[in-house]
Short mmCIF file of C-alpha atoms and ligand atoms in Angstrom, two decimals:
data_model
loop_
_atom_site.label_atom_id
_atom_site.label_comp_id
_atom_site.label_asym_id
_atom_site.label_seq_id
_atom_site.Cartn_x
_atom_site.Cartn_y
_atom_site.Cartn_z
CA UNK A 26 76.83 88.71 115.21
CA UNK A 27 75.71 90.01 118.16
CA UNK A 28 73.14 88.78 120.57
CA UNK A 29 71.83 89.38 123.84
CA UNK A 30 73.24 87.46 126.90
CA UNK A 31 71.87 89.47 130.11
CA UNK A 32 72.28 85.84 132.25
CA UNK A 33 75.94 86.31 131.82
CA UNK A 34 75.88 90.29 132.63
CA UNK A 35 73.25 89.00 135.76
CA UNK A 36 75.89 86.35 136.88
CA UNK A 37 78.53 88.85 136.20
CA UNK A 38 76.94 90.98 139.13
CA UNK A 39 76.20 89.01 141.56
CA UNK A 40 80.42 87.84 141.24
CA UNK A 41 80.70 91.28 141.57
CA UNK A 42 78.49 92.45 145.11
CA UNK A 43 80.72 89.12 146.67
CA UNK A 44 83.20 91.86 147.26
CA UNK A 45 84.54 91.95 150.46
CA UNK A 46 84.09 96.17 151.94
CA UNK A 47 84.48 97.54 155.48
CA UNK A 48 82.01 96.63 157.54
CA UNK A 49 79.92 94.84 154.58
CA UNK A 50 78.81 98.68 153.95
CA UNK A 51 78.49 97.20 150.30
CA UNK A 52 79.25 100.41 149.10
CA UNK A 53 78.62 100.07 145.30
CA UNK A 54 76.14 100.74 143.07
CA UNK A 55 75.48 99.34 138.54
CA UNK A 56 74.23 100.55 136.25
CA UNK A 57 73.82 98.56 133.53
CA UNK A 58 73.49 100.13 129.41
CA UNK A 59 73.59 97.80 126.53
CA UNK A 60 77.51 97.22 126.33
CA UNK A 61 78.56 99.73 129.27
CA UNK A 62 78.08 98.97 133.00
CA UNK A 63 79.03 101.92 135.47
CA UNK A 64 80.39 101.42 138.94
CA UNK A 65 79.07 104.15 141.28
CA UNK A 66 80.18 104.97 144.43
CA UNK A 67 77.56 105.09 146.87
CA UNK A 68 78.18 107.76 149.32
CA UNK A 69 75.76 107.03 151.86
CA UNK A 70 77.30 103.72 152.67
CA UNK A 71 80.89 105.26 153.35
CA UNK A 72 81.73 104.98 156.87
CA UNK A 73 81.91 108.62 158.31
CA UNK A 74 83.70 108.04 160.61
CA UNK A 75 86.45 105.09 160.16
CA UNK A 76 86.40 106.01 156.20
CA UNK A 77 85.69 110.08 155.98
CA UNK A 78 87.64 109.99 152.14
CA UNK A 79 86.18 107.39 151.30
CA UNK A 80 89.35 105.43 150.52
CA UNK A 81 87.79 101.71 151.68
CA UNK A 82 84.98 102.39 149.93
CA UNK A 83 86.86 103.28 146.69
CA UNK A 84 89.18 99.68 147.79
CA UNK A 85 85.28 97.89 147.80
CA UNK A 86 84.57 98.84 144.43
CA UNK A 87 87.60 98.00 143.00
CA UNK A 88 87.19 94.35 144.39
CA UNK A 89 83.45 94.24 142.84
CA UNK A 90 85.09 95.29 139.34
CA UNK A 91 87.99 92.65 139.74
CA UNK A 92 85.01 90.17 140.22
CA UNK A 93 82.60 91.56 138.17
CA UNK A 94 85.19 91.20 134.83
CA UNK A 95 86.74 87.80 136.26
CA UNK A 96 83.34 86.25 136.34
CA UNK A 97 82.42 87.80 132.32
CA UNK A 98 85.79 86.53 131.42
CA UNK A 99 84.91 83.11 132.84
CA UNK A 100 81.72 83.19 130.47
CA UNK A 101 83.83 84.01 127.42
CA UNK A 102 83.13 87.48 127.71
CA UNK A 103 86.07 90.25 127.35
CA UNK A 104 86.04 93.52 129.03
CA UNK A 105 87.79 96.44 129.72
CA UNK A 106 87.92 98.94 132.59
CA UNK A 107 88.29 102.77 132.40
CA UNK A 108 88.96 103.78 135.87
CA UNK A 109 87.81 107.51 136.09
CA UNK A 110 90.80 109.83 136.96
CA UNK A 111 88.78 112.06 138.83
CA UNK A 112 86.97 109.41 141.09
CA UNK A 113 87.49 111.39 144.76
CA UNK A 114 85.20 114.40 143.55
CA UNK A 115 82.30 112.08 141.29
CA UNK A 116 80.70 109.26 142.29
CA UNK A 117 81.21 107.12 139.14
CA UNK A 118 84.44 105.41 139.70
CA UNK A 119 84.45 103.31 136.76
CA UNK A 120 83.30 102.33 133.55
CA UNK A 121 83.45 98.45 132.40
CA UNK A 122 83.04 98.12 128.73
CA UNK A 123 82.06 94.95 126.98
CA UNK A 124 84.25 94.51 124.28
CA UNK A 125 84.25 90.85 122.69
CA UNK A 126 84.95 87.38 123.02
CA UNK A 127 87.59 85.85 124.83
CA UNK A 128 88.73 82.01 125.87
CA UNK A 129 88.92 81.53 129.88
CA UNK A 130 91.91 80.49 131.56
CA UNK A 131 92.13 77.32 133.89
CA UNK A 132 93.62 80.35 136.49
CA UNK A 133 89.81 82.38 135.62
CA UNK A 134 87.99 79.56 136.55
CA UNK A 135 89.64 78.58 139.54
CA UNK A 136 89.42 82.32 140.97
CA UNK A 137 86.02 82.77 139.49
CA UNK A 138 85.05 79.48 141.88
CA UNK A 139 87.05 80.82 144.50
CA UNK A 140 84.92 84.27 144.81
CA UNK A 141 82.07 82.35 146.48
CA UNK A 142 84.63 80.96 148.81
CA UNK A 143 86.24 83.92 149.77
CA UNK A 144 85.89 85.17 153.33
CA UNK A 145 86.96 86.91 155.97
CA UNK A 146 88.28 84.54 158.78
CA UNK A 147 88.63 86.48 161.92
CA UNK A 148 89.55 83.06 164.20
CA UNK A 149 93.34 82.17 165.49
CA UNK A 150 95.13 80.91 162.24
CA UNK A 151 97.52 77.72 162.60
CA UNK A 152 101.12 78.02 163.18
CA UNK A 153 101.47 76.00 159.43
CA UNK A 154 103.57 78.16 157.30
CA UNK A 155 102.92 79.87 154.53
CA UNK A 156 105.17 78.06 151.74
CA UNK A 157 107.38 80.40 149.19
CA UNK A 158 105.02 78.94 146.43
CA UNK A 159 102.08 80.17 147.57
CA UNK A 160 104.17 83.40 148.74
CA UNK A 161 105.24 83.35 145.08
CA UNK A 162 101.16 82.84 143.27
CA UNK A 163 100.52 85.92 145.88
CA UNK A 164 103.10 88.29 144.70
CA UNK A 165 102.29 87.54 141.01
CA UNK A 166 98.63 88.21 141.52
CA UNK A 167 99.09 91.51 142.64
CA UNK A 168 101.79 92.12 140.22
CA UNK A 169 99.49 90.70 137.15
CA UNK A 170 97.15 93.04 138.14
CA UNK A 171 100.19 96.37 138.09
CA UNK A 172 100.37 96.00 141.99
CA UNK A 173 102.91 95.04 144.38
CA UNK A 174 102.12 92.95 147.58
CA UNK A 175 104.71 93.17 150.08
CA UNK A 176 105.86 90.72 152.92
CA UNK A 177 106.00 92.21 155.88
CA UNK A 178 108.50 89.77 157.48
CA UNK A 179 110.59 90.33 153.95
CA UNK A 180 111.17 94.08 153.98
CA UNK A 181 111.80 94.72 157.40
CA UNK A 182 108.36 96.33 158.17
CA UNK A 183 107.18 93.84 160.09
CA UNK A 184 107.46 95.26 163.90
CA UNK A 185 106.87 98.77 162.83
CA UNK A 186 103.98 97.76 161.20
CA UNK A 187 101.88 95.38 163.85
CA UNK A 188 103.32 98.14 166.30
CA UNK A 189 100.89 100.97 164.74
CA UNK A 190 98.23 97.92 164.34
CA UNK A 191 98.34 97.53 167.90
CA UNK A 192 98.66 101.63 169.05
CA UNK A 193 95.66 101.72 166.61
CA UNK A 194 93.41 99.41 167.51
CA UNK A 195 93.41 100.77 171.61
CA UNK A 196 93.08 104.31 170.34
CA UNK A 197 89.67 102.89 168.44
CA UNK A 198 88.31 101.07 171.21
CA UNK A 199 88.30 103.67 173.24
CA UNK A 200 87.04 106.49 170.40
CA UNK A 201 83.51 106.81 171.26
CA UNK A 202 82.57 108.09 167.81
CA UNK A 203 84.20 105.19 165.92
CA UNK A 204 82.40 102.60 168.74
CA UNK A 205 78.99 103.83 167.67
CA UNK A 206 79.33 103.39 164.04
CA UNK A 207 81.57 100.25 164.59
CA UNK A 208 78.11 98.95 166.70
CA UNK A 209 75.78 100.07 163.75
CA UNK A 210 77.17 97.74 161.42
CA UNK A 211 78.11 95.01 163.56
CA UNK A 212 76.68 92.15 165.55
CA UNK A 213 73.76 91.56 163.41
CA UNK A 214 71.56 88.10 162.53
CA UNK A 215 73.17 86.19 159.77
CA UNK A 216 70.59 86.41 157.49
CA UNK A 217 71.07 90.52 157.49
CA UNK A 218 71.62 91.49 154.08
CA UNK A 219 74.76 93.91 155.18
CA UNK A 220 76.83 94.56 158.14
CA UNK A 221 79.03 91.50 159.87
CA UNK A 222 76.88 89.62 161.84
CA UNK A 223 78.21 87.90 165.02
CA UNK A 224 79.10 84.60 163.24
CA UNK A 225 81.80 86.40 161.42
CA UNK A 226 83.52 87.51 164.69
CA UNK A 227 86.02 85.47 166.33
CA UNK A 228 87.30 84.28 169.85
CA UNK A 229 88.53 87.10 172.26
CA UNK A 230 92.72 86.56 172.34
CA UNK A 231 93.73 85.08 175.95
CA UNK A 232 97.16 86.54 175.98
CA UNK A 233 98.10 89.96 173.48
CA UNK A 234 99.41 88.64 170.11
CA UNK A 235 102.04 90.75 167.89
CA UNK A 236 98.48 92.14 165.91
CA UNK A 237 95.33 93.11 167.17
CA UNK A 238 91.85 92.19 165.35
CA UNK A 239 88.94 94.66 165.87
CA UNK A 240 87.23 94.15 169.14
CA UNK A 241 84.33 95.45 167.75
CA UNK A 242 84.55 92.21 166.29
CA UNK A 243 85.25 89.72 169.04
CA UNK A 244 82.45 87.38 170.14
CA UNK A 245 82.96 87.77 173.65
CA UNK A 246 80.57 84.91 174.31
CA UNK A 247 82.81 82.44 173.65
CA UNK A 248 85.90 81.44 175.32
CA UNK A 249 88.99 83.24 174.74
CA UNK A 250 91.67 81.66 172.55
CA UNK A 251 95.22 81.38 171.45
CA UNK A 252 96.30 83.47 168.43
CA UNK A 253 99.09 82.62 165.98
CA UNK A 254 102.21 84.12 167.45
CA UNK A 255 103.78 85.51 164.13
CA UNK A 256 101.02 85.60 161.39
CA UNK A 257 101.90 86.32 157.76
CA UNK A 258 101.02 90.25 157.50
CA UNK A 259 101.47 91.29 153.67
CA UNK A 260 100.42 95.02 152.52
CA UNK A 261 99.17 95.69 148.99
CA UNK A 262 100.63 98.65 147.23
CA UNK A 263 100.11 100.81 144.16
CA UNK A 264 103.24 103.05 142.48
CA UNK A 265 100.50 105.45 142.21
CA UNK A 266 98.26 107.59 144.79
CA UNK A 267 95.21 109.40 144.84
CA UNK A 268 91.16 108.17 144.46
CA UNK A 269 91.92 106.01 141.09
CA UNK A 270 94.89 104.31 142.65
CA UNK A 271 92.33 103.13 144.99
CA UNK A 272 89.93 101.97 142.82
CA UNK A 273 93.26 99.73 141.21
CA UNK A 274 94.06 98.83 144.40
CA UNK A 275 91.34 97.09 145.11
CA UNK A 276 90.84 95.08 142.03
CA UNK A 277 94.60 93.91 143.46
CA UNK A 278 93.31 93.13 146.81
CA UNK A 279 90.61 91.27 145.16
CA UNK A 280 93.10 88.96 142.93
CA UNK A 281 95.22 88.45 145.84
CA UNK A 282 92.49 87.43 148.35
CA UNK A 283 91.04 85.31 145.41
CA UNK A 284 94.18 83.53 145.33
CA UNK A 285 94.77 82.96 148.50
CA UNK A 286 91.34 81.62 149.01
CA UNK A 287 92.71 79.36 145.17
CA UNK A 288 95.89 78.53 147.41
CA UNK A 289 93.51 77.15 150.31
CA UNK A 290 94.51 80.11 152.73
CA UNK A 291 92.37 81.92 155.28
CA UNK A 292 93.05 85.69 154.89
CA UNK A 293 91.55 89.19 157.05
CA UNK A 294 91.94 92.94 157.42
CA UNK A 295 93.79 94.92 159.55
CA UNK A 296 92.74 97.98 158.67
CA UNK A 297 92.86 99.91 161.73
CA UNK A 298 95.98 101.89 161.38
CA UNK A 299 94.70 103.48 158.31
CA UNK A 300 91.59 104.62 160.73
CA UNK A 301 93.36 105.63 163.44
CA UNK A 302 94.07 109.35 164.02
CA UNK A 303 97.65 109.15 165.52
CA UNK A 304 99.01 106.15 162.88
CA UNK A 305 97.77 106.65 159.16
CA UNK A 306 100.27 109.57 158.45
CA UNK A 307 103.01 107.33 160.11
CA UNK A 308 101.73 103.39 158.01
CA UNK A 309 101.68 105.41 154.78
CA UNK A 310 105.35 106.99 155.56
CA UNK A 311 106.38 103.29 156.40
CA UNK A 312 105.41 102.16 152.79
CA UNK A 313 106.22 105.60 150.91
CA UNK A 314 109.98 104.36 149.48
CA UNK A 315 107.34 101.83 147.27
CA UNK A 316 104.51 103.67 146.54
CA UNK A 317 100.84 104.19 148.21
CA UNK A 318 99.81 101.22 150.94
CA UNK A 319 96.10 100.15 150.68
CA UNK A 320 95.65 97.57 152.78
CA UNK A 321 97.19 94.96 155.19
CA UNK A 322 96.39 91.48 154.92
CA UNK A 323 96.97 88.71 157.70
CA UNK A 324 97.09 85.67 155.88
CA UNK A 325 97.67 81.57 156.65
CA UNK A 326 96.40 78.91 157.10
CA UNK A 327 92.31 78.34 159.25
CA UNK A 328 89.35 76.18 159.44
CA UNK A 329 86.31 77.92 156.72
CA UNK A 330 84.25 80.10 158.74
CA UNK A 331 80.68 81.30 157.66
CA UNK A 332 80.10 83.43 154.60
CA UNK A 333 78.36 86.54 155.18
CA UNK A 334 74.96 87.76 153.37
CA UNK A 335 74.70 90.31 150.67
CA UNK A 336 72.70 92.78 148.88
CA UNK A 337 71.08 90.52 145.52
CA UNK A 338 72.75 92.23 142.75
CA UNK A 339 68.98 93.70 141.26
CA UNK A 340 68.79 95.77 144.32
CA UNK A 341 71.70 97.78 143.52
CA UNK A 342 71.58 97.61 139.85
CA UNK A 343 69.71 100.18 137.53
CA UNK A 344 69.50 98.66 134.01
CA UNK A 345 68.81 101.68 131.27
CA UNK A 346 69.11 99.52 128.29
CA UNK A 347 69.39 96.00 128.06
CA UNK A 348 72.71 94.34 128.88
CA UNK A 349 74.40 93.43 125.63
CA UNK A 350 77.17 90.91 125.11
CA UNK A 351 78.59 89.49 121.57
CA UNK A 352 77.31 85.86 121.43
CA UNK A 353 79.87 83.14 120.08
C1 LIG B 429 89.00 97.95 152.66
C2 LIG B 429 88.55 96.93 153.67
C3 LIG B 429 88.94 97.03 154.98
C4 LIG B 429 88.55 96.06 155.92
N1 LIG B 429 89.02 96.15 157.20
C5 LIG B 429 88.71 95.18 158.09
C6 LIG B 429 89.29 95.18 159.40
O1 LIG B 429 90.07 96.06 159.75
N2 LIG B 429 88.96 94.17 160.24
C7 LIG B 429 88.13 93.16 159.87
O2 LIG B 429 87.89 92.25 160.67
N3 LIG B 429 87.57 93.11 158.64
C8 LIG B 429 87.85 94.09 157.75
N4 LIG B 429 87.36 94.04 156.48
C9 LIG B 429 86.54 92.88 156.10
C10 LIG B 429 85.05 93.19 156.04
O3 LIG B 429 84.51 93.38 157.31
C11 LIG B 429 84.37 92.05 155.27
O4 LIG B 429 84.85 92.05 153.96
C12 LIG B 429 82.87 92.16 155.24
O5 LIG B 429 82.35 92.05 156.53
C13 LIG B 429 82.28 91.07 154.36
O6 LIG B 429 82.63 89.81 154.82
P1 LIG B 429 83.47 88.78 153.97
O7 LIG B 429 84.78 89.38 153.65
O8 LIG B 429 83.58 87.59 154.88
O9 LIG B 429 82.70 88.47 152.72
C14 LIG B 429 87.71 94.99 155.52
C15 LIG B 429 87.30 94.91 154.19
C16 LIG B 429 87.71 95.86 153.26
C17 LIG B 429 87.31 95.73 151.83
#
């Protein structure tokens, strides 16, 4: 019989806007009918300037929907997702379908849990390795989800790689276009529903390490400190390219942050290579024997640092018909 359950479809959501995006641009939008909810790009929280395709913003909503169906699954509730194949020219990216009942797995709660844990740590990491097992639960959640995460230390990518990190984070700095936006959405109160405020930031770096963080998201108010000499840099890949390969690669980012965040591991972005004028044609060339790169991930082991606010999932959900979900 079926029965309506809009608490679970409500909780569902707000799993869902915990999704980490550039910037905390929070570039998604619901809408919510009977069995169906729709995941919308919202264009006028792309980043013109660091994000002109849209490609983060497409990697943002893909995390929401890896949340969004993680957290109905943990409720007992099955789903599946269409992912549109024409998502760069429409704004609908995806369509999640109720479906039925399902059991939850010990691994669905644990990530479900871990989604109000997850966050970006921008402070120096410890020099405490990563261990092959929690190498291993990486690798698997990426490939569970039909992605590939990638070592960098393992394929031989490594120096290239943190090479264009660093080339790419001084050409930003100095870009006075990407600055301005950069300042829009940083540096903000904590209680600000979007943007990174300044207790996200971290320390300044007293000597250059082998990667570069944003500056545009250093705390220059507090003393400058040490950075792990060789952190664990992993890139996640799909086979395929193009707007819904984004949209899959971010429900892969998702699972993989999710379990490092499980696996007790601090992770961040370095996205600016994909930003930067003179290195994105050269990262994705670096990664083009495996497929299309989507992001790189520096990952290990960090004290928590503070979670940052959201939107409340009613503010960027339209319900047209009441949510509806199969009851036991
Ligand atoms: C596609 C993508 C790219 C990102 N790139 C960076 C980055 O280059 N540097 C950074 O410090 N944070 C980056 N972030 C992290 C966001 O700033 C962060 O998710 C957002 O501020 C919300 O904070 P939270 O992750 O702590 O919840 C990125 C996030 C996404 C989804």
């Amino acid at each position: 019989m079926n029965g309506f359950l809009p608490l679970v479809v409500d909780q569902a959501l707000a799993a869902a806007v915990r999704a980490p995006s550039p910037q905390n641009t929070q570039p998604w939008r619901f809408v919510v009918d009977g069995p169906r909810i729709d995941v919308w790009l919202d264009r006028d929280r792309v980043l013109a300037v660091a994000d002109p395709a849209g490609r983060e913003a497409r990697l943002s909503c893909g995390a929401a929907i890896g949340n969004l169906t993680l957290a109905l699954r943990v409720n007992g509730v099955r789903s599946r997702v269409r992912i549109l194949p024409d998502a760069a020219e429409h704004d609908l990216l995806a369509v999640v379908s109720i479906e039925g009942n399902t059991r939850p797995s010990t691994l669905d709660r644990r990530l479900t849990e871990a989604i109000y844990r997850r966050h970006t740590n921008r402070r120096p990491l410890s020099e405490r390795e990563v261990p092959a097992s929690a190498r291993a639960s990486l690798r698997s959640a990426a490939l569970g989800e039909g992605g590939q995460l990638e070592f960098l230390d393992a394929s031989g990518r490594y120096a290239q790689v943190s090479a264009l990190v660093r080339r790419a984070e001084t050409e930003l700095a100095t870009d006075p276009d990407f600055r301005a936006e950069a300042a829009q959405w940083t540096g903000r109160s904590a209680d600000c529903p979007d943007g990174v405020p300044t207790t996200g930031f971290g320390p300044p770096a007293d000597v250059p390490g082998v990667v570069s963080l944003r500056s545009s998201h250093e705390n220059r108010s507090i003393p400058p400190r040490q950075f792990e000499q060789d952190p664990v840099l992993a890139a996640v890949l799909t086979r395929d390219q193009g707007a819904a390969a984004d949209v899959r690669g971010g429900m892969i980012m998702e699972r993989v942050l999710l379990t490092a965040t499980a696996e007790g591991l601090a992770t961040s972005f370095l996205s600016q290579p994909f930003e930067a004028r003179s290195t994105r044609a050269r990262l994705l060339a670096a990664f083009r024997d495996l497929g299309q790169v989507h992001t790189l991930l520096r990952i290990g082991y960090g004290l928590p640092t503070r979670m940052t606010a959201r939107r409340p999932a009613p503010e960027v959900t339209t319900v047209r018909s009441a949510p509806k979900v199969p009851a036991w």
